[in-house]
Amino acid sequence: MDLLSKFDAVIAEHSGLLASGVRDPFGVVMTQVLSPTRAIINGRETILVGTYNYMGMTFDSDVISAGEQALRAFGAGSTGSRVLNGTFAPHIAVEQALMDFYGTASAIVFSTGYQANLGMVSTLAGKGDYIVLDADSHASIYDGCKLGNAEVVRFRHNNVDDLDKRLGRLPKEAGKLVILEGVYSMLGDVAPLKELVAVAKSHGAMTMVDEAHAMGFFGANGRGVYEEQGLEADVDFVVGTFSKSVGTVGGFAVSNHPKFEILRLVCNPYRFTASLPPAVAATAEASIRKLMRAQAKRDNLWAVSRKLHGGLQAAGFQMATETPESAIIAVLLPDQLSTVAMWHQLIEHGIYCNMSRPPATPAGVFLLRCSLSAAHTTEDVDIIVARFVQARDALAAMKAA
Amino acid sequence: MTPETELARLIELIGPFNKKGVAISESTRFADDLELDSLTVMDLVANIEDEWDINIPLNLLPDLENVGQLADAVAKLKG
Ligand SMILES: Cc1ncc(COP(=O)(O)O)c(C=O)c1O
């Protein structure tokens, strides 16, 4: 019995997609990266509108030199767990930078954001406890639920009454963890955290918010949607990642809980994996410290995000959110065929965005997801919109022919 | 024995998701007969939860392969 034969349907679907003559949306290779917003793809200079380089930090000269210095001083890797031989000065320094950025008493760094969620979700809620999570939660949150032993209950996306009802059905005395995200990454919509957190507290639940797609540009200090909505005293745990606004790789959780530090000793996705390379920790520290004073970048990120939403809408594209709510600006398409065809035309026109489809997307929608960077200019946005229109025209011409 | 009242109402609730128009009975399977994908299952589960004012933990779902098993689970969760 071939264990891989269970994927025959997926193999057939993917080869069918490629047989229609389009480039593989899941096989993009960047042979050169010129800047946070430009790369060479298929030999062509391409505008990147599908990265999570929100704050444009990947090529920041201070960030790069911090990494270079740490690479020389501490070597290429730690070869060990944070709780054994894998904690170097840069790991402590990046955790201090996080405590300074978030104004919290503790910060724990994981090797990725995915692992931060695996670790937090599976360790916080144990046997006999309940996790109540938004139906559109990121895969890493769902996988954290599978790794742990809690009972898992789901509420309809961003639906306050739905959360209230589900919490009301749970035993009063049971431990409860409500898991939310500030910005949901598929449609780029923002959660009504104020209402959701209030409901969670009224039922005695603890709360964890994943702010992966909000760090750096929501809230007075860029801490996320929870800060913008005034919930710093109410949210128990905030999870984030270095792979988006920070511009490198790594994950973290911050908290003011007095017992938070014990997680280092009981959380498997933290202690049974190697720590981040010291150079990565050092780049993250430099980047986080610069994000504390990045008002001009924030302003530009919001400006280009709003402009792209307005431009695409004016050009007749159907937008996933009525207004631009975050730096993710998603276009709705009717089905897989038209989405892939449009994605292909865009890449041929030198525009890279993400193609997203069920089950990654909610409600079975097909999306071309654009995500902006503070490194985009308003002129870039004009070009992006123009190329979206050209790509659509090229498709219409092909159909007519 | 599957509880009759739950079963009858459950079949009504599944109706809108029965895109293929198959005849629904206790032995109808969600994945193989109704071909429900994970997103559709999510909607259906939420509707069932609200109908009986219960929570159906996600951990239970893999064991509920057909309509009869789901009706049994609903009856049990209702207490
Ligand atoms: C909401 C959310 N949480 C967590 C992650 C995981 O982050 P990382 O790329 O650091 O593993 C992502 C990124 O895909 C995300 O979108």
Coordinates of C-alpha atoms and ligand atoms in Angstrom, one line a residue:
Chain A
M1 CA 0.0 0.0 0.0
D2 CA 1.5 3.3 -1.1
L3 CA 0.9 5.8 1.7
L4 CA 1.1 8.7 -0.8
S5 CA -1.8 7.4 -2.9
K6 CA -4.2 9.3 -0.5
F7 CA -3.0 12.5 -2.2
D8 CA -3.9 11.3 -5.7
A9 CA -6.8 13.7 -5.9
V10 CA -4.6 16.6 -5.0
I11 CA -2.0 15.5 -7.5
A12 CA -4.6 15.3 -10.2
E13 CA -6.0 18.7 -9.3
H14 CA -2.6 20.4 -9.3
S15 CA -1.5 18.8 -12.6
G16 CA -4.8 19.8 -14.1
L17 CA -4.2 23.3 -13.1
L18 CA -0.7 23.4 -14.6
A19 CA -2.1 21.7 -17.8
S20 CA -4.2 24.7 -18.4
G21 CA -1.0 26.5 -19.3
V22 CA -0.5 28.7 -16.3
R23 CA 2.6 29.1 -14.2
D24 CA 2.5 27.3 -10.8
P25 CA 1.1 29.8 -8.2
F26 CA 2.7 27.6 -5.5
G27 CA 6.0 27.3 -7.2
V28 CA 7.3 30.8 -7.5
V29 CA 11.1 31.2 -7.3
M30 CA 12.8 34.6 -6.7
T31 CA 16.2 34.3 -8.3
Q32 CA 17.2 37.8 -7.0
V33 CA 15.7 40.0 -4.4
L34 CA 16.4 43.6 -5.2
S35 CA 14.5 45.3 -2.4
P36 CA 11.5 44.8 -0.1
T37 CA 9.2 45.4 -3.1
R38 CA 11.2 44.1 -6.1
A39 CA 12.5 40.7 -7.1
I40 CA 13.4 38.8 -10.3
I41 CA 10.8 36.1 -11.0
N42 CA 10.9 34.2 -14.3
G43 CA 13.7 36.5 -15.4
R44 CA 11.5 39.6 -15.1
E45 CA 11.6 42.4 -12.5
T46 CA 8.5 42.0 -10.5
I47 CA 6.7 44.2 -8.0
L48 CA 6.1 42.2 -4.9
V49 CA 2.6 42.8 -3.5
G50 CA 2.3 39.4 -1.8
T51 CA 4.9 39.4 1.0
Y52 CA 4.4 40.2 4.7
N53 CA 7.2 42.7 4.6
Y54 CA 4.8 45.2 6.0
M55 CA 7.4 47.6 7.5
G56 CA 10.0 47.1 4.7
M57 CA 12.7 46.1 7.2
T58 CA 14.4 43.2 5.4
F59 CA 17.1 45.4 3.8
D60 CA 17.4 48.0 6.5
S61 CA 21.1 48.7 6.9
D62 CA 21.1 48.7 10.7
V63 CA 19.2 45.4 10.8
I64 CA 21.7 43.8 8.3
S65 CA 24.8 45.0 10.2
A66 CA 23.4 43.8 13.5
G67 CA 23.0 40.4 11.9
E68 CA 26.4 40.4 10.3
Q69 CA 28.1 41.3 13.6
A70 CA 26.2 38.5 15.5
L71 CA 27.0 36.0 12.7
R72 CA 30.7 36.7 13.2
A73 CA 30.6 36.9 17.0
F74 CA 28.3 34.0 17.7
G75 CA 28.5 31.7 14.7
A76 CA 26.0 30.4 12.3
G77 CA 23.8 28.5 14.8
S78 CA 23.2 27.6 18.4
T79 CA 23.0 23.8 17.9
G80 CA 20.7 23.5 20.8
S81 CA 17.5 24.2 22.8
R82 CA 16.9 27.4 24.6
V83 CA 16.8 25.5 27.9
L84 CA 20.1 23.8 27.3
N85 CA 23.0 25.3 25.3
G86 CA 20.9 27.5 22.9
T87 CA 20.5 30.7 24.8
F88 CA 23.1 33.3 23.7
A89 CA 23.3 37.0 24.5
P90 CA 21.3 38.0 21.3
H91 CA 18.3 35.8 22.5
I92 CA 18.2 37.6 25.8
A93 CA 18.5 41.0 24.0
V94 CA 15.7 40.3 21.6
E95 CA 13.4 39.2 24.4
Q96 CA 14.3 42.5 26.2
A97 CA 13.5 44.4 23.0
L98 CA 10.0 42.7 22.9
M99 CA 9.4 43.6 26.6
D100 CA 10.3 47.2 25.8
F101 CA 8.2 47.2 22.6
Y102 CA 5.1 45.7 24.3
G103 CA 5.6 47.1 27.8
T104 CA 5.2 43.7 29.3
A105 CA 7.0 41.9 32.2
S106 CA 7.8 38.8 30.1
A107 CA 8.6 37.8 26.5
I108 CA 9.4 34.3 25.3
V109 CA 10.9 33.8 21.8
F110 CA 10.1 30.7 19.8
S111 CA 11.8 29.6 16.5
T112 CA 8.7 30.5 14.4
G113 CA 5.3 32.1 14.9
Y114 CA 3.8 28.7 14.0
Q115 CA 5.6 27.1 16.9
A116 CA 4.7 30.0 19.2
N117 CA 1.0 29.2 18.6
L118 CA 1.6 25.4 18.8
G119 CA 3.3 25.9 22.1
M120 CA 1.0 28.5 23.7
V121 CA -2.3 26.8 22.6
S122 CA -1.3 23.3 23.5
T123 CA 0.4 24.2 26.9
L124 CA -2.0 26.9 28.2
A125 CA -5.2 24.7 27.9
G126 CA -4.8 21.2 29.2
K127 CA -7.1 18.2 29.9
G128 CA -10.5 19.3 31.2
D129 CA -9.9 22.9 30.0
Y130 CA -11.8 24.5 27.1
I131 CA -10.4 26.4 24.1
V132 CA -12.9 28.6 22.3
L133 CA -11.6 29.9 19.0
D134 CA -12.7 31.9 16.0
A135 CA -13.6 29.7 13.1
D136 CA -11.2 31.5 10.8
S137 CA -8.2 31.0 13.1
H138 CA -4.8 30.4 11.5
A139 CA -3.7 26.8 10.9
S140 CA -1.0 27.1 13.6
I141 CA -3.8 27.8 16.2
Y142 CA -5.8 24.8 15.0
D143 CA -2.7 22.6 15.0
G144 CA -1.9 23.8 18.6
C145 CA -5.4 22.6 19.5
K146 CA -4.6 19.2 18.0
L147 CA -1.4 19.0 19.9
G148 CA -3.0 19.7 23.2
N149 CA -5.7 17.9 25.3
A150 CA -8.3 20.5 25.8
E151 CA -11.9 20.4 24.5
V152 CA -12.1 22.7 21.4
V153 CA -15.1 24.8 20.6
R154 CA -15.4 27.1 17.6
F155 CA -17.5 30.2 17.2
R156 CA -18.5 32.0 13.9
H157 CA -15.9 34.4 12.7
N158 CA -15.8 37.7 14.6
N159 CA -19.3 37.0 15.9
V160 CA -19.7 38.4 19.5
D161 CA -23.1 36.7 20.3
D162 CA -21.8 33.4 19.0
L163 CA -18.8 33.5 21.3
D164 CA -21.1 34.5 24.2
K165 CA -23.5 31.6 23.6
R166 CA -20.7 29.1 23.3
L167 CA -18.9 30.3 26.5
G168 CA -22.3 30.2 28.3
R169 CA -22.7 26.5 27.5
L170 CA -19.4 25.6 29.2
P171 CA -19.1 24.5 32.9
K172 CA -18.7 27.6 35.0
E173 CA -15.7 26.4 36.9
A174 CA -13.7 25.0 33.9
G175 CA -10.5 26.7 32.7
K176 CA -11.2 28.5 29.4
L177 CA -9.0 30.1 26.8
V178 CA -10.5 32.3 24.1
I179 CA -8.2 32.7 21.1
L180 CA -8.5 35.7 18.7
E181 CA -6.5 37.4 16.0
G182 CA -6.2 41.2 15.6
V183 CA -6.2 41.1 11.7
Y184 CA -7.4 38.0 9.9
S185 CA -4.9 37.3 7.1
M186 CA -7.2 36.0 4.4
L187 CA -9.6 38.9 3.9
G188 CA -7.5 41.4 5.9
D189 CA -10.5 42.2 8.2
V190 CA -10.0 43.5 11.8
A191 CA -11.7 41.8 14.8
P192 CA -14.0 43.6 17.2
L193 CA -11.6 42.7 20.0
K194 CA -13.1 45.1 22.5
E195 CA -16.5 43.3 22.4
L196 CA -15.0 39.8 22.1
V197 CA -12.6 40.3 25.0
A198 CA -15.4 41.8 27.1
V199 CA -17.5 38.7 26.5
A200 CA -14.6 36.4 27.3
K201 CA -13.9 38.2 30.6
S202 CA -17.6 38.1 31.6
H203 CA -17.4 34.3 31.4
G204 CA -14.1 34.1 33.4
A205 CA -12.1 33.1 30.3
M206 CA -8.4 34.0 29.7
T207 CA -7.6 35.5 26.3
M208 CA -4.9 35.2 23.8
V209 CA -4.6 37.4 20.7
D210 CA -2.4 36.6 17.7
E211 CA -1.3 40.0 16.3
A212 CA 0.9 38.6 13.5
H213 CA -0.6 40.9 10.8
A214 CA -0.8 44.1 12.9
M215 CA 2.6 44.5 14.6
G216 CA 4.2 47.9 13.9
F217 CA 1.2 49.8 12.5
F218 CA -1.9 49.3 14.8
G219 CA -2.0 51.1 18.1
A220 CA -0.1 54.1 19.5
N221 CA 3.0 51.9 20.0
G222 CA 2.4 49.6 17.1
R223 CA 1.6 46.7 19.4
G224 CA -1.5 45.6 17.5
V225 CA -5.2 45.9 17.2
Y226 CA -5.6 45.1 21.0
E227 CA -3.6 48.2 21.7
E228 CA -5.6 50.3 19.3
Q229 CA -8.9 49.1 20.9
G230 CA -7.6 49.9 24.4
L231 CA -7.3 46.3 25.7
E232 CA -3.7 46.2 27.1
A233 CA -5.0 45.5 30.7
D234 CA -7.4 42.9 29.5
V235 CA -5.6 40.6 27.1
D236 CA -3.6 37.9 28.9
F237 CA -1.3 36.7 26.2
V238 CA -0.2 38.3 22.9
V239 CA 1.4 36.1 20.2
G240 CA 3.4 37.4 17.3
T241 CA 6.0 36.7 14.7
F242 CA 9.3 38.0 13.4
S243 CA 8.4 36.8 9.8
K244 CA 6.2 39.8 8.9
S245 CA 6.8 43.4 10.1
V246 CA 10.0 42.5 11.8
G247 CA 11.4 41.1 8.5
T248 CA 13.2 38.0 9.6
V249 CA 12.0 34.7 11.1
G250 CA 10.9 33.7 14.7
G251 CA 7.9 33.8 16.9
F252 CA 7.0 35.1 20.4
A253 CA 4.5 35.5 23.1
V254 CA 4.4 38.4 25.6
S255 CA 2.5 38.6 28.8
N256 CA 2.3 40.3 32.2
H257 CA 1.1 37.1 33.9
P258 CA 3.4 36.5 37.0
K259 CA 3.8 32.8 36.2
F260 CA 4.4 33.2 32.5
E261 CA 8.1 32.3 32.6
I262 CA 7.3 28.8 33.7
L263 CA 6.2 28.0 30.1
R264 CA 9.8 27.7 29.1
L265 CA 10.1 24.6 31.1
V266 CA 6.8 22.9 30.2
C267 CA 6.2 23.9 26.6
N268 CA 7.5 21.3 24.1
P269 CA 7.5 23.5 20.9
Y270 CA 9.8 25.8 22.9
R271 CA 12.2 23.3 24.6
F272 CA 12.4 20.5 22.1
T273 CA 13.7 22.4 19.1
A274 CA 16.9 24.5 18.5
S275 CA 16.8 28.2 19.2
L276 CA 17.0 30.8 16.5
P277 CA 20.4 31.4 14.9
P278 CA 22.0 34.2 16.9
A279 CA 22.2 36.4 13.8
V280 CA 18.5 36.1 13.3
A281 CA 17.9 37.1 17.0
A282 CA 20.2 40.1 16.5
T283 CA 18.4 41.3 13.3
A284 CA 15.1 40.9 15.0
E285 CA 16.3 42.9 18.0
A286 CA 17.6 45.7 15.7
S287 CA 14.3 45.7 13.7
I288 CA 12.0 45.7 16.7
R289 CA 13.9 48.7 18.3
K290 CA 13.6 50.6 15.0
L291 CA 9.8 49.8 14.8
M292 CA 9.3 51.7 18.0
R293 CA 10.1 54.9 16.1
A294 CA 8.7 54.2 12.6
Q295 CA 6.0 56.7 12.3
A296 CA 6.8 57.7 8.8
K297 CA 6.8 54.1 7.7
R298 CA 3.5 53.5 9.4
D299 CA 1.9 56.5 7.7
N300 CA 3.2 55.4 4.3
L301 CA 2.0 51.8 4.8
W302 CA -1.5 53.1 5.6
A303 CA -1.4 55.5 2.7
V304 CA -0.5 52.9 0.1
S305 CA -2.9 50.3 1.5
R306 CA -5.8 52.8 1.3
K307 CA -4.7 53.9 -2.2
L308 CA -4.5 50.3 -3.5
H309 CA -8.0 49.5 -2.1
G310 CA -9.5 52.6 -3.6
G311 CA -7.7 52.1 -6.9
L312 CA -8.7 48.5 -7.4
Q313 CA -12.3 49.3 -6.4
A314 CA -12.5 52.2 -8.8
A315 CA -11.2 49.9 -11.5
G316 CA -14.1 47.6 -10.9
F317 CA -12.6 44.8 -8.9
Q318 CA -14.6 43.3 -6.1
M319 CA -12.9 43.8 -2.8
A320 CA -13.0 41.4 0.1
T321 CA -13.6 44.2 2.6
E322 CA -15.7 47.3 1.9
T323 CA -13.0 49.6 3.3
P324 CA -9.3 49.1 3.7
E325 CA -9.0 47.7 7.2
S326 CA -5.4 46.6 7.3
A327 CA -2.3 46.2 5.0
I328 CA -4.0 43.2 3.3
I329 CA -6.1 44.2 0.4
A330 CA -7.8 41.2 -1.1
V331 CA -9.7 40.9 -4.4
L332 CA -12.6 38.4 -4.7
L333 CA -12.8 36.2 -7.7
P334 CA -15.6 33.8 -8.7
D335 CA -13.8 30.4 -9.0
Q336 CA -10.5 28.6 -9.1
L337 CA -10.1 28.8 -12.9
S338 CA -10.6 32.6 -13.2
T339 CA -8.4 33.2 -10.1
V340 CA -5.5 31.2 -11.4
A341 CA -5.8 32.7 -14.9
M342 CA -5.8 36.2 -13.4
W343 CA -2.9 35.3 -11.1
H344 CA -0.9 34.0 -14.2
Q345 CA -1.6 37.2 -16.1
L346 CA -0.5 39.3 -13.2
I347 CA 2.8 37.5 -12.9
E348 CA 3.4 37.8 -16.6
H349 CA 2.7 41.6 -16.1
G350 CA 5.4 41.7 -13.4
I351 CA 3.1 41.7 -10.4
Y352 CA 3.3 39.1 -7.6
C353 CA 0.4 38.7 -5.3
N354 CA -0.9 35.6 -3.4
M355 CA -3.5 33.2 -4.8
S356 CA -5.7 31.9 -2.0
R357 CA -8.4 29.3 -2.2
P358 CA -10.4 27.0 0.1
P359 CA -9.9 25.5 2.5
A360 CA -7.3 28.2 3.4
T361 CA -9.9 30.9 2.8
P362 CA -13.1 31.3 4.8
A363 CA -16.5 30.8 3.3
G364 CA -15.1 29.0 0.2
V365 CA -14.0 32.2 -1.5
F366 CA -11.2 32.6 -4.1
L367 CA -8.8 35.5 -3.6
L368 CA -6.0 37.4 -5.1
R369 CA -4.4 38.8 -1.9
C370 CA -2.3 41.9 -2.1
S371 CA -0.3 42.9 1.0
L372 CA 1.5 46.2 1.1
S373 CA 4.8 47.3 2.4
A374 CA 5.9 50.6 3.9
A375 CA 8.5 50.4 1.1
H376 CA 5.9 50.7 -1.6
T377 CA 5.4 54.2 -3.0
T378 CA 2.2 55.8 -4.3
E379 CA 3.7 55.5 -7.8
D380 CA 4.1 51.8 -7.2
V381 CA 0.4 51.6 -6.4
D382 CA -0.5 53.4 -9.6
I383 CA 1.5 50.8 -11.5
I384 CA 0.0 47.9 -9.6
V385 CA -3.6 49.1 -10.4
A386 CA -2.7 49.7 -14.0
R387 CA -1.3 46.2 -14.4
F388 CA -4.3 44.6 -12.7
V389 CA -6.4 46.3 -15.4
Q390 CA -4.0 45.2 -18.2
A391 CA -4.1 41.7 -16.9
R392 CA -7.9 41.7 -16.8
D393 CA -8.0 43.1 -20.4
A394 CA -5.5 40.5 -21.6
L395 CA -7.7 37.7 -20.2
A396 CA -10.8 39.2 -21.8
A397 CA -9.0 39.4 -25.2
M398 CA -8.0 35.8 -24.9
K399 CA -11.6 34.8 -24.2
A400 CA -12.9 36.8 -27.1
A401 CA -10.3 35.3 -29.5
Chain B
M1 CA -31.3 3.3 18.8
T2 CA -31.1 6.7 17.3
P3 CA -33.4 9.2 19.1
E4 CA -36.2 9.9 16.6
T5 CA -36.8 13.6 17.3
E6 CA -33.2 14.6 17.0
L7 CA -32.9 12.6 13.8
A8 CA -35.9 14.1 12.1
R9 CA -34.8 17.7 12.9
L10 CA -31.2 16.9 12.0
I11 CA -32.2 15.7 8.6
E12 CA -34.0 19.1 8.1
L13 CA -30.9 21.0 9.2
I14 CA -28.7 19.0 6.7
G15 CA -31.1 19.8 3.9
P16 CA -29.6 23.1 2.8
F17 CA -26.2 21.5 2.6
N18 CA -27.4 18.5 0.6
K19 CA -26.2 20.0 -2.7
K20 CA -26.3 16.6 -4.4
G21 CA -29.9 15.9 -3.4
V22 CA -29.1 12.4 -2.0
A23 CA -31.8 10.7 0.2
I24 CA -30.8 11.3 3.8
S25 CA -31.1 8.5 6.4
E26 CA -29.2 7.4 9.6
S27 CA -26.6 5.7 7.5
T28 CA -25.8 8.6 5.2
R29 CA -22.1 9.5 5.5
F30 CA -21.0 13.2 5.6
A31 CA -17.8 12.8 3.6
D32 CA -18.6 10.0 1.2
D33 CA -22.3 10.5 0.5
L34 CA -22.9 14.2 1.0
E35 CA -19.4 15.1 0.0
L36 CA -19.3 17.9 2.6
D37 CA -16.0 19.8 2.8
S38 CA -14.5 21.0 6.0
L39 CA -15.9 24.5 5.6
T40 CA -19.5 23.2 5.0
V41 CA -19.2 20.9 8.0
M42 CA -18.2 24.0 10.1
D43 CA -21.4 25.8 9.1
L44 CA -23.6 22.8 9.7
V45 CA -22.0 22.1 13.1
A46 CA -22.6 25.8 14.1
N47 CA -26.3 25.5 13.1
I48 CA -26.8 22.3 15.0
E49 CA -25.1 23.8 18.1
D50 CA -27.5 26.7 18.1
E51 CA -30.6 24.5 17.4
W52 CA -30.0 22.5 20.6
D53 CA -28.0 25.0 22.6
I54 CA -25.1 22.7 22.9
N55 CA -21.4 22.8 22.0
I56 CA -20.0 20.0 19.8
P57 CA -16.3 19.9 20.6
L58 CA -14.1 19.7 17.5
N59 CA -12.4 16.7 19.0
L60 CA -15.7 14.7 18.5
L61 CA -16.1 15.4 14.8
P62 CA -13.7 12.8 13.3
D63 CA -15.7 10.0 15.0
L64 CA -19.1 11.3 13.6
E65 CA -19.1 9.8 10.1
N66 CA -22.8 9.4 9.5
V67 CA -26.1 11.1 10.3
G68 CA -27.1 8.5 12.9
Q69 CA -23.8 8.9 14.9
L70 CA -24.3 12.7 14.9
A71 CA -27.9 12.3 16.1
D72 CA -26.7 10.1 19.0
A73 CA -24.0 12.7 19.8
V74 CA -26.6 15.5 19.9
A75 CA -28.8 13.5 22.2
K76 CA -25.9 12.8 24.5
L77 CA -24.7 16.4 24.6
K78 CA -28.2 17.7 25.2
G79 CA -28.2 15.5 28.4
Ligands
LIG1 C1 -2.1 34.7 12.1 C2 -0.8 34.0 12.0 N1 -0.3 33.5 13.0 C3 0.9 32.8 12.9 C4 1.6 32.7 11.8 C5 2.9 31.9 11.7 O1 4.0 32.8 11.6 P1 5.4 32.2 11.2 O2 5.6 32.6 9.7 O3 6.4 33.0 12.0 O4 5.5 30.8 11.4 C6 1.1 33.3 10.6 C7 1.8 33.3 9.3 O5 1.6 32.6 8.4 C8 -0.2 34.0 10.7 O6 -0.8 34.5 9.6

